[in-house]
Coordinates of C-alpha atoms in Angstrom, one line a residue:
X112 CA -3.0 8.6 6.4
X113 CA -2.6 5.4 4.5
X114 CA -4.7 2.4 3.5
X115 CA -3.4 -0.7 2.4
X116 CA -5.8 -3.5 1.0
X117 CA -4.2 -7.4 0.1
X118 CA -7.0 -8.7 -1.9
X119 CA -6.1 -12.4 -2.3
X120 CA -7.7 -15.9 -2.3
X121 CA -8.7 -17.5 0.8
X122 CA -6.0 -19.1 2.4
X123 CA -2.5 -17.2 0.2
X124 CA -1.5 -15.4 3.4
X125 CA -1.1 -17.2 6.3
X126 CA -1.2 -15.8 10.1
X127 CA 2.8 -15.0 10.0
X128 CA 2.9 -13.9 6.6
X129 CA 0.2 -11.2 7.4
X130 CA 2.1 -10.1 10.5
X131 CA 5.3 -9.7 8.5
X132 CA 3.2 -8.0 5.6
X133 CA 1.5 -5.6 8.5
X134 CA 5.0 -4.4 8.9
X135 CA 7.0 -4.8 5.9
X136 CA 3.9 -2.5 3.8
X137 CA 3.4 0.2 6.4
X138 CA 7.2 0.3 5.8
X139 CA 6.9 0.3 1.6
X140 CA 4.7 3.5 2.2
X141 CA 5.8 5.6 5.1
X142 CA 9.4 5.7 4.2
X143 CA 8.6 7.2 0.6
X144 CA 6.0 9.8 2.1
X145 CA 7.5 11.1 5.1
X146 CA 11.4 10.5 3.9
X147 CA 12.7 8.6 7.0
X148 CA 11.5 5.9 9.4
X149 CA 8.9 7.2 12.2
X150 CA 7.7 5.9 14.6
X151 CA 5.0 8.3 15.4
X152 CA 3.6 8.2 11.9
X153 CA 3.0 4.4 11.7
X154 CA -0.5 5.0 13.2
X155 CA -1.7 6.5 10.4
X156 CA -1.5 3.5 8.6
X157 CA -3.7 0.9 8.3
X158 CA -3.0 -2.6 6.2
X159 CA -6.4 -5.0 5.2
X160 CA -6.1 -8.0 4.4
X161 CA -8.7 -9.1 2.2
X162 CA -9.5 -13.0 1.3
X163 CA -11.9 -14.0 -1.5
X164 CA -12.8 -17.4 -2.6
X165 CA -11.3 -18.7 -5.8
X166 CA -14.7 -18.7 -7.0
X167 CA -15.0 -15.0 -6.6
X168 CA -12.0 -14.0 -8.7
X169 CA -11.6 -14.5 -12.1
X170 CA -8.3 -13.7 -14.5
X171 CA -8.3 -13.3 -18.1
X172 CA -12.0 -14.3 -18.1
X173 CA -11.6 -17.4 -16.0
X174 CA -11.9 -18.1 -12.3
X175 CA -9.6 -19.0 -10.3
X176 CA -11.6 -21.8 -9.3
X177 CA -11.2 -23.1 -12.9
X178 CA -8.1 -22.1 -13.5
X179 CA -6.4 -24.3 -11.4
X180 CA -4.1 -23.8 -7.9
X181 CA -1.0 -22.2 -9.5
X182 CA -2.2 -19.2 -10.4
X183 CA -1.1 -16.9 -7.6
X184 CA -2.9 -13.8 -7.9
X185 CA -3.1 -10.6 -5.7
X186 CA -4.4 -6.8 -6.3
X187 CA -3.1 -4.4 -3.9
X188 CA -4.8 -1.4 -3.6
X189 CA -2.8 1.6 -2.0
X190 CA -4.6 5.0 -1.1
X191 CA -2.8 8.0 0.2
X192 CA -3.4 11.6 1.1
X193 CA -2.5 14.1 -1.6
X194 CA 1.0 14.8 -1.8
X195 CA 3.9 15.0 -3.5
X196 CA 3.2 12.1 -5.1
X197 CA 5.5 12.2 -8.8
X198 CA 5.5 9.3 -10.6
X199 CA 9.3 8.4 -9.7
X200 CA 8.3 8.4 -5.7
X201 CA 5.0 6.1 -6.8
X202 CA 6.9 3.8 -9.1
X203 CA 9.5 3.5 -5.9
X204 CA 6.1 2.4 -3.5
X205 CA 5.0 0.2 -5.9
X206 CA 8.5 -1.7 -6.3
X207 CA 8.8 -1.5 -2.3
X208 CA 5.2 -3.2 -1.6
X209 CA 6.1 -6.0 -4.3
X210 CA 9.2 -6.6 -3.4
X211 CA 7.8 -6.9 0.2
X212 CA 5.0 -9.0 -1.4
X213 CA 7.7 -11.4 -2.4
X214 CA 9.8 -11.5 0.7
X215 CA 7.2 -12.5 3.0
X216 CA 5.8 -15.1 0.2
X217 CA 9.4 -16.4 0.1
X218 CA 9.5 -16.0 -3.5
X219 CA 12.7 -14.3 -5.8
X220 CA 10.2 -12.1 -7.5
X221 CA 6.7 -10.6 -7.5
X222 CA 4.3 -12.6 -9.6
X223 CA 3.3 -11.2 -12.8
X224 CA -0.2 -11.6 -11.9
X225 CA 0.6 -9.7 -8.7
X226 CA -1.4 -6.2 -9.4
X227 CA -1.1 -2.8 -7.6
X228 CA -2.9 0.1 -7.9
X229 CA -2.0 3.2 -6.5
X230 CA -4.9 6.2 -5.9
X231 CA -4.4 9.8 -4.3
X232 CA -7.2 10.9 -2.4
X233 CA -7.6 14.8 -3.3
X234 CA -7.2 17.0 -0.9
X235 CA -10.8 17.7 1.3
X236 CA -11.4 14.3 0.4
X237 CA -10.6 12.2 3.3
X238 CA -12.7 12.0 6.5
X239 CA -11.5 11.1 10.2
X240 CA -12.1 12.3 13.7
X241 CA -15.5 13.7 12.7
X242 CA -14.3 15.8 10.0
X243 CA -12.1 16.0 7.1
X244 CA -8.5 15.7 7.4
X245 CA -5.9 17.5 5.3
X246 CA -2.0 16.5 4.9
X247 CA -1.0 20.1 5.4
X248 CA -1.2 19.9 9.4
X249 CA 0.5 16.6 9.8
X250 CA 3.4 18.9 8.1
X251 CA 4.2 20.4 11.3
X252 CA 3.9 16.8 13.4
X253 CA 7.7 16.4 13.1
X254 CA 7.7 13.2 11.0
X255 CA 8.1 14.8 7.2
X256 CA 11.5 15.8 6.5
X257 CA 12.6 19.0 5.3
X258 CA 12.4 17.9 1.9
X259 CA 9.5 15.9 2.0
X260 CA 7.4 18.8 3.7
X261 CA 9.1 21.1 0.7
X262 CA 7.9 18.8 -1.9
X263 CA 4.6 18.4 -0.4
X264 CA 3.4 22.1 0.1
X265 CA 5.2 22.8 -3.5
X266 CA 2.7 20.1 -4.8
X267 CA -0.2 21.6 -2.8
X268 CA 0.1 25.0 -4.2
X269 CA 0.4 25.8 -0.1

């Protein structure tokens, strides 16, 4: 289970950017976690795209409003399930959902003022279906691989 938020101001994304986004984010994240591109697992992703006026966003102690229309600013905020979640497999998320960032926004490279943050939601800490989920029985749902299933339960003490 994944959640994806775009925070951006009103009007950055447009209709086929966010379609491509929908796709090319799920994709940042899923591949990392599970090791390999499934199908099955794309459902427990969701991606929000989240527009704010310029006048509700402020950089360096300005807003955007008064900073002027070339300031290009996004926060991404990425929340995940406990895993195995080491800093080389975030860093490679983060680099994926930029990069992605940048594709769909037809530019060469992220913005500097692009911003991601990336939280793991303990484990008994995350609520669906009427209850609280854990990562350990999505283990045996077939989309982890080997390894990723390894790493996982070797991270979870389980």
């Amino acid at each position: 289970m994944t959640i994806i938020t775009v925070n951006a101001p009103k009007g950055r994304l447009g209709l086929e950017q966010r379609r491509e986004l929908a796709e090319t984010l799920t994709d940042a994240v899923l591949l990392p976690e599970v090791g390999q591109s499934a199908p099955a697992a794309r459902v427990g992703f969701q991606v929000h795209f989240v527009e704010r006026e310029r006048d509700m966003m402020a950089i360096g102690g300005r807003l955007l409003a008064d900073a002027g229309p070339d300031l290009d600013v996004m926060v991404i905020d990425i929340a995940v399930m406990d895993a195995a979640w080491q800093s080389d497999v975030r860093a490679e998320v983060i680099e994926r959902v930029l990069a992605a960032l940048a594709e769909a926004c037809g530019l060469e490279e992220p913005s500097p003022t692009w911003w991601v943050n990336f939280r793991v939601i303990e484990e008994g800490s995350w609520g669906s279906s009427g209850g609280v989920l854990s990562i350990l029985p999505l283990l045996e749902s077939g989309v982890f691989t080997k390894e990723r299933v390894e790493a996982v339960r070797a991270a979870l003490g389980a």
